[in-house]
Coordinates of N, CA and C in Angstrom, one line a residue:
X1 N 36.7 -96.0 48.6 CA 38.0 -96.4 48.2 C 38.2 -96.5 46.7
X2 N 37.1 -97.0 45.8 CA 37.1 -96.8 44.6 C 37.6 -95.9 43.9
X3 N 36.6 -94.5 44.8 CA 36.9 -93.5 44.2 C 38.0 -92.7 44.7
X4 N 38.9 -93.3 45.7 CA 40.1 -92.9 46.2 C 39.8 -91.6 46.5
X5 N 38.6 -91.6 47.9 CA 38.4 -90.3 48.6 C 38.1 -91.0 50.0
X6 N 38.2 -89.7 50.7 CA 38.2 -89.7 52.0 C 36.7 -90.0 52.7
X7 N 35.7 -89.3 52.2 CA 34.0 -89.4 52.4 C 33.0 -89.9 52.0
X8 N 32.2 -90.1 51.9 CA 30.8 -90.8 51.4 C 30.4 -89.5 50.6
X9 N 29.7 -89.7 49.6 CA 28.9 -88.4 49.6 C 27.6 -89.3 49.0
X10 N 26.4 -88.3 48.7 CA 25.1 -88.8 48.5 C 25.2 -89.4 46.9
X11 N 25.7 -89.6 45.9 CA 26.2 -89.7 44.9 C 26.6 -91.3 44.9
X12 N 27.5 -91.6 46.2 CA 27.2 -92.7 46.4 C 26.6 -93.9 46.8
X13 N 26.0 -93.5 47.5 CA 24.7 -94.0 48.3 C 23.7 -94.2 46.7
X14 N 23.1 -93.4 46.0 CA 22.9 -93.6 44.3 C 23.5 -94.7 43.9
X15 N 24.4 -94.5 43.5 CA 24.7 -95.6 42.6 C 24.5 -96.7 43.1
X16 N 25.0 -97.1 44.9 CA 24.7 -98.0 45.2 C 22.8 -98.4 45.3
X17 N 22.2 -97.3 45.4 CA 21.0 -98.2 45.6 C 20.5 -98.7 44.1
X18 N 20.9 -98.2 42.7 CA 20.7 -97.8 41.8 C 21.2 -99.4 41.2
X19 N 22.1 -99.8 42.1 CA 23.1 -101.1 41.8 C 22.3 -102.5 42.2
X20 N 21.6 -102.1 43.2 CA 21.1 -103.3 43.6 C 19.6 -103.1 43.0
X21 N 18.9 -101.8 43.3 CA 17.5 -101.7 42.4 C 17.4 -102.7 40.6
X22 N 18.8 -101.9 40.3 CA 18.2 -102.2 38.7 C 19.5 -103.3 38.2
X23 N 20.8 -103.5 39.3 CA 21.9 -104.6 38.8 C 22.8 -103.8 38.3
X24 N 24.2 -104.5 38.2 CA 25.4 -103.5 38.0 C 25.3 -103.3 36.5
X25 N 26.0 -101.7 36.2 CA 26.3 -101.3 34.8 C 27.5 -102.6 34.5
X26 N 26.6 -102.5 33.1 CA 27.8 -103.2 32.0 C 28.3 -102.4 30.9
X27 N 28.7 -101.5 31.2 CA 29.9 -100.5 30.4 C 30.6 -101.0 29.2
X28 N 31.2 -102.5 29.6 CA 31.8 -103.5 28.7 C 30.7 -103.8 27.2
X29 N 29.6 -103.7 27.9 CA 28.7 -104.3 26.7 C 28.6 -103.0 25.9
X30 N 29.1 -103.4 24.5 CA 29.0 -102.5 23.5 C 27.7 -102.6 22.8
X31 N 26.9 -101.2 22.4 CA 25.6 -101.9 21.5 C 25.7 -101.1 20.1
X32 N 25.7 -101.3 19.2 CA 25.1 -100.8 18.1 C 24.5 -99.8 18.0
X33 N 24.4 -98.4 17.6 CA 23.7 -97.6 17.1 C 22.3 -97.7 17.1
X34 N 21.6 -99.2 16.2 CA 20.6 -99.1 16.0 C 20.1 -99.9 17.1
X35 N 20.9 -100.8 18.0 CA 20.2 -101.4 19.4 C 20.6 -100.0 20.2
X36 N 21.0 -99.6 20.2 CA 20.8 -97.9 21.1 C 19.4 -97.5 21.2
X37 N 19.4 -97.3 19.9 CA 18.1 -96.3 19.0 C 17.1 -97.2 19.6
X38 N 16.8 -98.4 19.8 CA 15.6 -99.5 19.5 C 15.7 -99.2 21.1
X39 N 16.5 -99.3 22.0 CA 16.6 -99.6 23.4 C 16.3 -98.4 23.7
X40 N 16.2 -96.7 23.6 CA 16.0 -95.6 23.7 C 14.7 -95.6 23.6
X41 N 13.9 -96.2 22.1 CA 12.4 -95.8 22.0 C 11.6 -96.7 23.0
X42 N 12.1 -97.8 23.2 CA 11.5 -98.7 24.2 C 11.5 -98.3 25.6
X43 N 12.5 -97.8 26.2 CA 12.5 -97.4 27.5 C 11.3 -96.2 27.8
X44 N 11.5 -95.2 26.6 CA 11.0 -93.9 26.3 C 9.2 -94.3 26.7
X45 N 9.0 -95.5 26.0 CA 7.7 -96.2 25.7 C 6.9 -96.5 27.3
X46 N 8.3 -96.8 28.0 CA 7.9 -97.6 29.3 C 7.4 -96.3 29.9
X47 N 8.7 -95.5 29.8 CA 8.5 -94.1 31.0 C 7.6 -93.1 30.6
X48 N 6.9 -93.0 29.2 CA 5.8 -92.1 29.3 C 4.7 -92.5 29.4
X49 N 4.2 -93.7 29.6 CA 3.5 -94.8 30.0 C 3.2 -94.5 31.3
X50 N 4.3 -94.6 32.0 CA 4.5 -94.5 33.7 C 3.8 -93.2 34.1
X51 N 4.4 -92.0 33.4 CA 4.5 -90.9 33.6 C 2.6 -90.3 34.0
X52 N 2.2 -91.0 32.3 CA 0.6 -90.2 32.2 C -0.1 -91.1 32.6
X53 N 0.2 -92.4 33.2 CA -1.3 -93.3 33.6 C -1.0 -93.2 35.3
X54 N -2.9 -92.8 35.3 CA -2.9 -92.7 36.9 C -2.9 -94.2 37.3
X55 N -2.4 -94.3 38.5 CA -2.8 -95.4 39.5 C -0.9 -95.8 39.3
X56 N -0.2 -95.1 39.1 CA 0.9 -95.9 38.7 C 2.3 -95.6 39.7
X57 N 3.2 -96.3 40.1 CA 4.5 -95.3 40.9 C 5.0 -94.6 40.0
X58 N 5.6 -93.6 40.9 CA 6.2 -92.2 40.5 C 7.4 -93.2 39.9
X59 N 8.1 -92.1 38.6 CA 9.1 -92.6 38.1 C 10.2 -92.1 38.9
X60 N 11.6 -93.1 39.2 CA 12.6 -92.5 39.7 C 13.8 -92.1 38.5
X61 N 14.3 -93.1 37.4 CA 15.1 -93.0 36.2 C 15.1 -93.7 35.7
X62 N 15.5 -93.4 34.4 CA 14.9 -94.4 33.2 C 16.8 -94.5 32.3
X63 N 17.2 -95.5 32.3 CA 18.8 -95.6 31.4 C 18.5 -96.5 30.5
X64 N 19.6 -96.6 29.5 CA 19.8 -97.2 28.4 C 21.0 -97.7 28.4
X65 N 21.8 -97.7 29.5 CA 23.1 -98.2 30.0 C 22.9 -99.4 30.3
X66 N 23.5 -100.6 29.7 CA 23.3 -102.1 30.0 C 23.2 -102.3 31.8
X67 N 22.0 -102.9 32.1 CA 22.3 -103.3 33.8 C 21.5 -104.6 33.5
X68 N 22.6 -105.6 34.4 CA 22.3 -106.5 34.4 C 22.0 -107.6 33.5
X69 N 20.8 -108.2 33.1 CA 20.7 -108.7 31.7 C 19.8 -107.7 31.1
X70 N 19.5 -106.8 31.4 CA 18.8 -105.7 30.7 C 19.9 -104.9 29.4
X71 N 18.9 -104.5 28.7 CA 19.6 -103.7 27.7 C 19.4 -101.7 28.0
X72 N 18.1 -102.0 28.6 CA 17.8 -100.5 29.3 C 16.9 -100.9 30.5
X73 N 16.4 -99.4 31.5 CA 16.1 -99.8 32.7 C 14.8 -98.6 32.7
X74 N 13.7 -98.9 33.1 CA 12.8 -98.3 33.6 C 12.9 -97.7 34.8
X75 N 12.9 -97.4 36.1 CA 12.7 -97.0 37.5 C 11.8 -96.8 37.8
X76 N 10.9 -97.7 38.5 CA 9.9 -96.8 39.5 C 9.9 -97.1 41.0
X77 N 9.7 -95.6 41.5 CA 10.1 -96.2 43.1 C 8.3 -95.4 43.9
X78 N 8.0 -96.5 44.4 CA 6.2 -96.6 45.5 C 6.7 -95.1 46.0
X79 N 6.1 -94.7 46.9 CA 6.2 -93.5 47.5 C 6.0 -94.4 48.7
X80 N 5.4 -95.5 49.2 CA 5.3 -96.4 50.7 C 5.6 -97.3 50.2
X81 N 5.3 -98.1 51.4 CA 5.4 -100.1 51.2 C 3.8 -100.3 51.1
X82 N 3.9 -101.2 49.6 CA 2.3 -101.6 49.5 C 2.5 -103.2 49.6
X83 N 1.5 -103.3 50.6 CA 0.8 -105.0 51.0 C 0.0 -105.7 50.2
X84 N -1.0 -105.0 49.8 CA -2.2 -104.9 48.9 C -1.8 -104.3 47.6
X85 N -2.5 -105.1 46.1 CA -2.6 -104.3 44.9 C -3.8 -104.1 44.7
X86 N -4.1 -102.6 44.0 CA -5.8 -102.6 43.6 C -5.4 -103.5 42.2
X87 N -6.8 -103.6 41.7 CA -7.2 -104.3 40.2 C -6.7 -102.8 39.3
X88 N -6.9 -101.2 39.7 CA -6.3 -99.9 39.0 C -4.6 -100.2 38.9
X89 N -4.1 -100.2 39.7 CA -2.7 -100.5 39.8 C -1.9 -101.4 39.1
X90 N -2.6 -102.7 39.2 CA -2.2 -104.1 38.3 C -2.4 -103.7 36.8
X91 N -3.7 -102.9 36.0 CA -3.8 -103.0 34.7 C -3.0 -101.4 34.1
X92 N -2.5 -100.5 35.5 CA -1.7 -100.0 34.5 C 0.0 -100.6 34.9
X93 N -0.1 -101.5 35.9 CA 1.1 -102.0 35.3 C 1.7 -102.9 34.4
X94 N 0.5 -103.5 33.4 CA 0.1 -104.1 32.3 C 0.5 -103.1 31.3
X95 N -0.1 -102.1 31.4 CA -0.3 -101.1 30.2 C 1.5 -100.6 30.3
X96 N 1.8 -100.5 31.3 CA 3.3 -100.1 31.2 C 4.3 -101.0 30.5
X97 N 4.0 -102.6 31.2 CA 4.8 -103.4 30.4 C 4.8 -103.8 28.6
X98 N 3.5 -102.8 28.5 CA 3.1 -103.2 26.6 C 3.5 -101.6 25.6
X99 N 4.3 -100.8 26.6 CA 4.7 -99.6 26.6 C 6.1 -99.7 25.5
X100 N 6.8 -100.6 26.0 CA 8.1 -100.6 25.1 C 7.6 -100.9 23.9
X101 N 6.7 -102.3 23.5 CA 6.7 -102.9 22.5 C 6.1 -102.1 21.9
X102 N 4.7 -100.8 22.1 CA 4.2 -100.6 21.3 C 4.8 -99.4 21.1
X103 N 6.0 -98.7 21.8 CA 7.2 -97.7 21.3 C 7.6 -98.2 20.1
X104 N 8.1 -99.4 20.3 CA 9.0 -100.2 18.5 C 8.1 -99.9 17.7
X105 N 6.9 -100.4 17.8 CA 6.1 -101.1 16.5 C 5.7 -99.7 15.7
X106 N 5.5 -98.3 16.8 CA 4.4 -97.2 16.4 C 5.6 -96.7 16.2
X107 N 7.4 -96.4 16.5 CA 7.9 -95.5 16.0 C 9.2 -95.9 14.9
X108 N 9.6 -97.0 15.1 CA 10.3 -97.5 14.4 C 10.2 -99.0 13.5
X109 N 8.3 -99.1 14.0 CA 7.8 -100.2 12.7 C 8.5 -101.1 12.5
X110 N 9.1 -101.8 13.3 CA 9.1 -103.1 14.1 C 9.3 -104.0 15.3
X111 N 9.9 -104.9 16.0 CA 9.4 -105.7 16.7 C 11.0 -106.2 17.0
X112 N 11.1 -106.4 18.6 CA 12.3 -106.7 19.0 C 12.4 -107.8 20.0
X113 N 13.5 -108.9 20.1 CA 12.8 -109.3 21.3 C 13.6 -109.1 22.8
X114 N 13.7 -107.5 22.8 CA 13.8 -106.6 23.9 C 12.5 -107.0 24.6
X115 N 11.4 -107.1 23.9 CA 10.1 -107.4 24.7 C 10.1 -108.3 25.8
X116 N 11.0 -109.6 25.1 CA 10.3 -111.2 25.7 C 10.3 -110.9 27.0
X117 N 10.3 -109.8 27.9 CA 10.5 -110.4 29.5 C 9.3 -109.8 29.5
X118 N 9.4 -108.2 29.1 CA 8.1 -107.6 29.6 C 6.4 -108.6 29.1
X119 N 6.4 -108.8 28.3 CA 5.7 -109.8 27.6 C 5.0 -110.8 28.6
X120 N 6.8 -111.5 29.1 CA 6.2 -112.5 29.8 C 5.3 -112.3 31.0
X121 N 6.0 -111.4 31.1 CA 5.6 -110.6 33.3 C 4.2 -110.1 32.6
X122 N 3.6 -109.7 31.9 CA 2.5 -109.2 32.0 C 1.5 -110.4 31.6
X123 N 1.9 -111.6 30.6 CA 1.3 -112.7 30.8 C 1.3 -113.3 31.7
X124 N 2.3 -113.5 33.0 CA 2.2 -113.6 34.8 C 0.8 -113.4 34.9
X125 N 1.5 -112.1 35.4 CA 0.1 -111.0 36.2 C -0.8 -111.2 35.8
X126 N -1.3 -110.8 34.5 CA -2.8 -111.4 34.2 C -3.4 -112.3 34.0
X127 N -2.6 -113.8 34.3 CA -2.9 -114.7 34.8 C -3.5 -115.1 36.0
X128 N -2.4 -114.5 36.7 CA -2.6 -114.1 38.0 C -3.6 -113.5 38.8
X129 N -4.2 -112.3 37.9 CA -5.1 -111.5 38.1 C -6.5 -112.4 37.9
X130 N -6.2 -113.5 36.9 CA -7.7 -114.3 36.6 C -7.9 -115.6 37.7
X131 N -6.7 -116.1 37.8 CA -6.8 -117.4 38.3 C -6.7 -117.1 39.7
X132 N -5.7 -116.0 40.4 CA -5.7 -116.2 42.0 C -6.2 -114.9 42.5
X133 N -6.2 -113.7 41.9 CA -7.0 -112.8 42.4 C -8.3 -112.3 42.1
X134 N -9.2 -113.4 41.2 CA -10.6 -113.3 41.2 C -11.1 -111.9 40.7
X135 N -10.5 -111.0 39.6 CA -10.5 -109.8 39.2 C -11.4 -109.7 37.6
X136 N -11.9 -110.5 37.4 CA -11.8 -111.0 36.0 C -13.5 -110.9 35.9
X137 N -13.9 -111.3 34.9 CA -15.5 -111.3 35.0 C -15.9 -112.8 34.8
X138 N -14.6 -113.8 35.2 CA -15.2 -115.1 36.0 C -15.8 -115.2 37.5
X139 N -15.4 -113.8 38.1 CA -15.8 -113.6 39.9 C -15.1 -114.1 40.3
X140 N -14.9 -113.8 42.0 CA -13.8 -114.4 42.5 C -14.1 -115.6 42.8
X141 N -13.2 -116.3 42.2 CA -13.0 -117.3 42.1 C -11.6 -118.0 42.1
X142 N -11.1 -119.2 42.1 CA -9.5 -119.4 41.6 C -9.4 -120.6 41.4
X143 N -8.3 -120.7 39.9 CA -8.2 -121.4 39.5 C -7.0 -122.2 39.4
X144 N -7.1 -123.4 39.4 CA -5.3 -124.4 39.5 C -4.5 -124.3 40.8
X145 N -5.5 -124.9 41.9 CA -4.6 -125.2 43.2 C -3.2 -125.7 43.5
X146 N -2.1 -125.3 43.6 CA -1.0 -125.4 43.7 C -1.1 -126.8 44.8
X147 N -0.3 -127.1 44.5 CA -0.2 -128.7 45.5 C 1.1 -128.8 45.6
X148 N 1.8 -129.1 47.0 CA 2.8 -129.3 47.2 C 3.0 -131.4 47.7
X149 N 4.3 -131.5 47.0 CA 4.5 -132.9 46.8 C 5.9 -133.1 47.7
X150 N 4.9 -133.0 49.0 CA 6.4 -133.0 50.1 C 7.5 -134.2 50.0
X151 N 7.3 -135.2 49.2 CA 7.9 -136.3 49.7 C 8.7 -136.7 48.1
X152 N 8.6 -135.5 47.2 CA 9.1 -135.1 45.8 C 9.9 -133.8 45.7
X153 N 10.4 -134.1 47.6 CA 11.8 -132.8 47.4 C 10.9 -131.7 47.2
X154 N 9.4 -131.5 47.4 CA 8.6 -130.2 47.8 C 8.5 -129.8 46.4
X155 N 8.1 -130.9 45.3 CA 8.1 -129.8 44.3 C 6.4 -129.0 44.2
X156 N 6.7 -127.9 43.5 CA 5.0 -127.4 43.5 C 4.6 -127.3 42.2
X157 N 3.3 -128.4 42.4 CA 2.7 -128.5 41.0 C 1.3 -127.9 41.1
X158 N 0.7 -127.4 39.5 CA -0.5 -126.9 39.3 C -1.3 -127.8 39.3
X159 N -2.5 -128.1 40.1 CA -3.1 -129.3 39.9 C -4.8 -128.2 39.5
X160 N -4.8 -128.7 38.2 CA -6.0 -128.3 37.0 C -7.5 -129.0 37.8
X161 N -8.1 -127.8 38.5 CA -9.4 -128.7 38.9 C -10.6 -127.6 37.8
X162 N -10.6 -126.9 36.7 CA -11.7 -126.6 36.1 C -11.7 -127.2 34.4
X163 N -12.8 -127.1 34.3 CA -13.2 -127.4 32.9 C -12.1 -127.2 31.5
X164 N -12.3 -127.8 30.3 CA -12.3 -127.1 29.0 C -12.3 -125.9 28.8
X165 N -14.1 -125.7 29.1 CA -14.7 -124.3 28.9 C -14.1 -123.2 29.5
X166 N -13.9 -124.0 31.1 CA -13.4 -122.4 32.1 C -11.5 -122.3 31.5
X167 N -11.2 -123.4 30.8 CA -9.9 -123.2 30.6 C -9.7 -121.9 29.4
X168 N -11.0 -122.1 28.2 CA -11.0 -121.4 27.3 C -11.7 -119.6 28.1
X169 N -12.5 -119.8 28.6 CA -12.6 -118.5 29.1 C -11.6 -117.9 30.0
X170 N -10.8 -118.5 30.6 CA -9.6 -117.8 31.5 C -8.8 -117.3 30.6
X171 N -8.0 -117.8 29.2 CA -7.3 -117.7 27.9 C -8.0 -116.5 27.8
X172 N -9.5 -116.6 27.6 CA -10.0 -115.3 27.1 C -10.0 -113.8 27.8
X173 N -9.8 -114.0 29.2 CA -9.7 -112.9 30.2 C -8.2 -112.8 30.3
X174 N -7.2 -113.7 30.2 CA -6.1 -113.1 30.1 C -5.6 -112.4 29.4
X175 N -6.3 -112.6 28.0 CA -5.7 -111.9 26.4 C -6.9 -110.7 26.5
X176 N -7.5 -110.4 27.3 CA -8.1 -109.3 27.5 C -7.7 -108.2 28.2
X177 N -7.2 -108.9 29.7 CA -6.3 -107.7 30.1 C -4.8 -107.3 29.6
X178 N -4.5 -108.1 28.8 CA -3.0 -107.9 28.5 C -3.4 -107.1 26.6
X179 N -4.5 -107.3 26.4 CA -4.8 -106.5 24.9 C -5.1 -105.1 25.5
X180 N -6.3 -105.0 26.8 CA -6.6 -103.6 27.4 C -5.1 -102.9 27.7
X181 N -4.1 -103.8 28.3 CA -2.5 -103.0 28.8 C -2.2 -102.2 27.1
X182 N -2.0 -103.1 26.2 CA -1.7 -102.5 25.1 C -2.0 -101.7 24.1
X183 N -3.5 -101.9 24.5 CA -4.4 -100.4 23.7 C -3.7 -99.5 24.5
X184 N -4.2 -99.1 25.5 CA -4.0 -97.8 26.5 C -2.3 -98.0 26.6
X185 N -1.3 -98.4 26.5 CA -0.2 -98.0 25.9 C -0.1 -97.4 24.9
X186 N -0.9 -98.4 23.8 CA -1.2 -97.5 22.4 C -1.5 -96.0 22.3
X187 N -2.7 -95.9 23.2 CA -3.5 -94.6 22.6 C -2.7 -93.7 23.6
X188 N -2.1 -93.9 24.6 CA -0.9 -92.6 25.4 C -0.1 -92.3 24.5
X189 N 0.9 -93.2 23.7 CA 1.7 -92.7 23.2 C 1.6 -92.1 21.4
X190 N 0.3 -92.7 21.0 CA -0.4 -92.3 19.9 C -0.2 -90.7 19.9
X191 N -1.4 -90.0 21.4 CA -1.6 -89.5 21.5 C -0.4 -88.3 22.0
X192 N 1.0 -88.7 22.5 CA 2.2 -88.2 22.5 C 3.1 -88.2 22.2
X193 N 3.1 -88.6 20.8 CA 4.6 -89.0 20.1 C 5.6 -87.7 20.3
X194 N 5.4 -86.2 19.7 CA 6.5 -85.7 20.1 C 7.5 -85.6 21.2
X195 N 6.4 -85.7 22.4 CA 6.9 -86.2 23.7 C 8.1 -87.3 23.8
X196 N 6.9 -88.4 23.1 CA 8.1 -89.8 23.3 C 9.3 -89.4 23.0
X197 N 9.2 -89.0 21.1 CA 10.9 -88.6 20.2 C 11.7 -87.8 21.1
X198 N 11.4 -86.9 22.2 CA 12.3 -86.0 22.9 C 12.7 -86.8 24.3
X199 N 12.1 -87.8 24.3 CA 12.8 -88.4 25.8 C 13.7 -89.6 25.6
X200 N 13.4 -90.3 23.8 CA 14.3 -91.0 23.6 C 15.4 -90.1 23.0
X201 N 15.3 -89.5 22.0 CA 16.5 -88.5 21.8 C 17.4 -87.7 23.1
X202 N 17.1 -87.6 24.2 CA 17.4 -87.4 25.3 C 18.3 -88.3 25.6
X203 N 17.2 -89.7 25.6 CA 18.0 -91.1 26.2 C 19.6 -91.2 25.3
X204 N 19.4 -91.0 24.0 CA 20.5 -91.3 23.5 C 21.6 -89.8 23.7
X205 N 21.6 -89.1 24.2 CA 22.5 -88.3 24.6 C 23.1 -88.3 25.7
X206 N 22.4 -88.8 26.6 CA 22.8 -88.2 28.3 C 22.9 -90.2 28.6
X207 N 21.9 -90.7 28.1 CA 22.1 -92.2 28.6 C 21.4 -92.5 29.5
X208 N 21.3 -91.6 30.8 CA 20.3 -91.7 32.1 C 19.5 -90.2 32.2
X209 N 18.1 -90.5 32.3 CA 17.4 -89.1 33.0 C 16.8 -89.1 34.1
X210 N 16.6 -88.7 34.7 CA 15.7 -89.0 35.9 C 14.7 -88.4 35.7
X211 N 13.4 -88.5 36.5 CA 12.1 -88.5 36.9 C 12.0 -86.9 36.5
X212 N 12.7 -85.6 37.2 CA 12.6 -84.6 36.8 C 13.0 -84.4 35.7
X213 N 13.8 -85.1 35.0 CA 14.2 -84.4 33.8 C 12.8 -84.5 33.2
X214 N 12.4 -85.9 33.4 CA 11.0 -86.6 32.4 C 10.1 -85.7 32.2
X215 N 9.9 -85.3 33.9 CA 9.0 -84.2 33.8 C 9.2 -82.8 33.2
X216 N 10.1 -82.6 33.2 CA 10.4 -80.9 32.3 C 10.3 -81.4 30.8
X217 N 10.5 -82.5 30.5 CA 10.6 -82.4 28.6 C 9.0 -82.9 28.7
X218 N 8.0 -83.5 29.4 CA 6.7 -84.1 29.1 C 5.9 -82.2 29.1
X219 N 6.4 -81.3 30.0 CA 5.8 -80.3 30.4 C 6.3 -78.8 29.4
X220 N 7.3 -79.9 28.5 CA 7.9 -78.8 27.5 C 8.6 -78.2 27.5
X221 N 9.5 -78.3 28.4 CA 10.7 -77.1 29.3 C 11.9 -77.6 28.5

């Protein structure tokens, strides 16, 4: 009805899934040239990240069109439904999330805080990865049992049952996997800059590419 036609076509079904995937365009939001440009190398950062590290989902599109509270959007879509993560999977989705920031810092030599989410989500996970999935070189183990306080409206609190020491060695395995996400962000894109410059210069023409485009400009076409 929007579109003041009679049929559905596949175009729609897109945007719609594209709407709830990644949140509706904000069109209204105007950005700056140079938050274009900064939002362009960062996305660029995520999706060649995606692109060259194995263990990772296929990309589906990558925009620079406001969605949501986003400024730009990464896509990746599983090829199945996964129940299970490996410990391969989890640290290159580490390495993806350290993908934007180290696009800023290595092409346009500074620091945005376009980061703070990715940032945060990857300080999650590899929390996560130390304290409740026993992945770490503390062994499986887990730390800070969650305790529910049913009779405090169910709130859920961390209740701290290890040491000092194991608090300072968990610190140390977190800032381990989340420095390993950022090297190997580093050295992909080190090692591909012309690549990157042609998928963000892309980004800032067309605004959206998809997964095939990605692949014809990574493969040189």
């Amino acid at each position: 009805a929007r579109q003041n036609r009679k049929t559905v076509l596949m175009w729609d079904f897109e945007q719609a899934k594209d709407k709830v995937l990644m949140g509706a365009e904000r069109k209204s939001m105007l950005l700056s040239d140079e938050e274009k440009k900064v939002t362009a190398y960062h996305e660029a950062g995520h999706a060649l990240v995606a692109a060259l590290r194995e263990h990772s989902d296929p990309l589906h599109k990558v925009t620079i069109i406001p969605r949501g509270m986003a400024l730009g959007v990464t896509m990746q879509l599983p090829v199945d439904d996964k129940h299970t993560y490996t410990r391969d999977y989890l640290e290159t989705r580490l390495a993806i999330m350290m993908g934007g920031r180290v696009a800023e810092e290595l092409f346009l030599h500074t620091m945005t805080t376009g980061a703070g989410n990715d940032i945060e989500q990857a300080s999650d996970l590899a929390r996560k990865m130390v304290c409740e999935f026993g992945m770490s070189t503390l062994g499986p183990m887990t730390f800070g049992k969650k305790e529910e306080q049913i009779f405090l409206g169910r709130e859920i609190s961390q209740h701290r049952d290890f040491s000092e020491e194991t608090a300072r060695k968990i610190d140390q395995e977190v800032r381990r996997f989340v420095d390993e996400g950022y090297q190997s962000a580093t050295n992909i894109l080190k090692n591909n800059g012309p690549i990157l410059e042609k998928i963000a210069a892309t980004l800032l023409v067309r605004e959206v590419i998809d997964a095939g485009e990605i692949e014809m400009i990574i493969e040189g076409k």
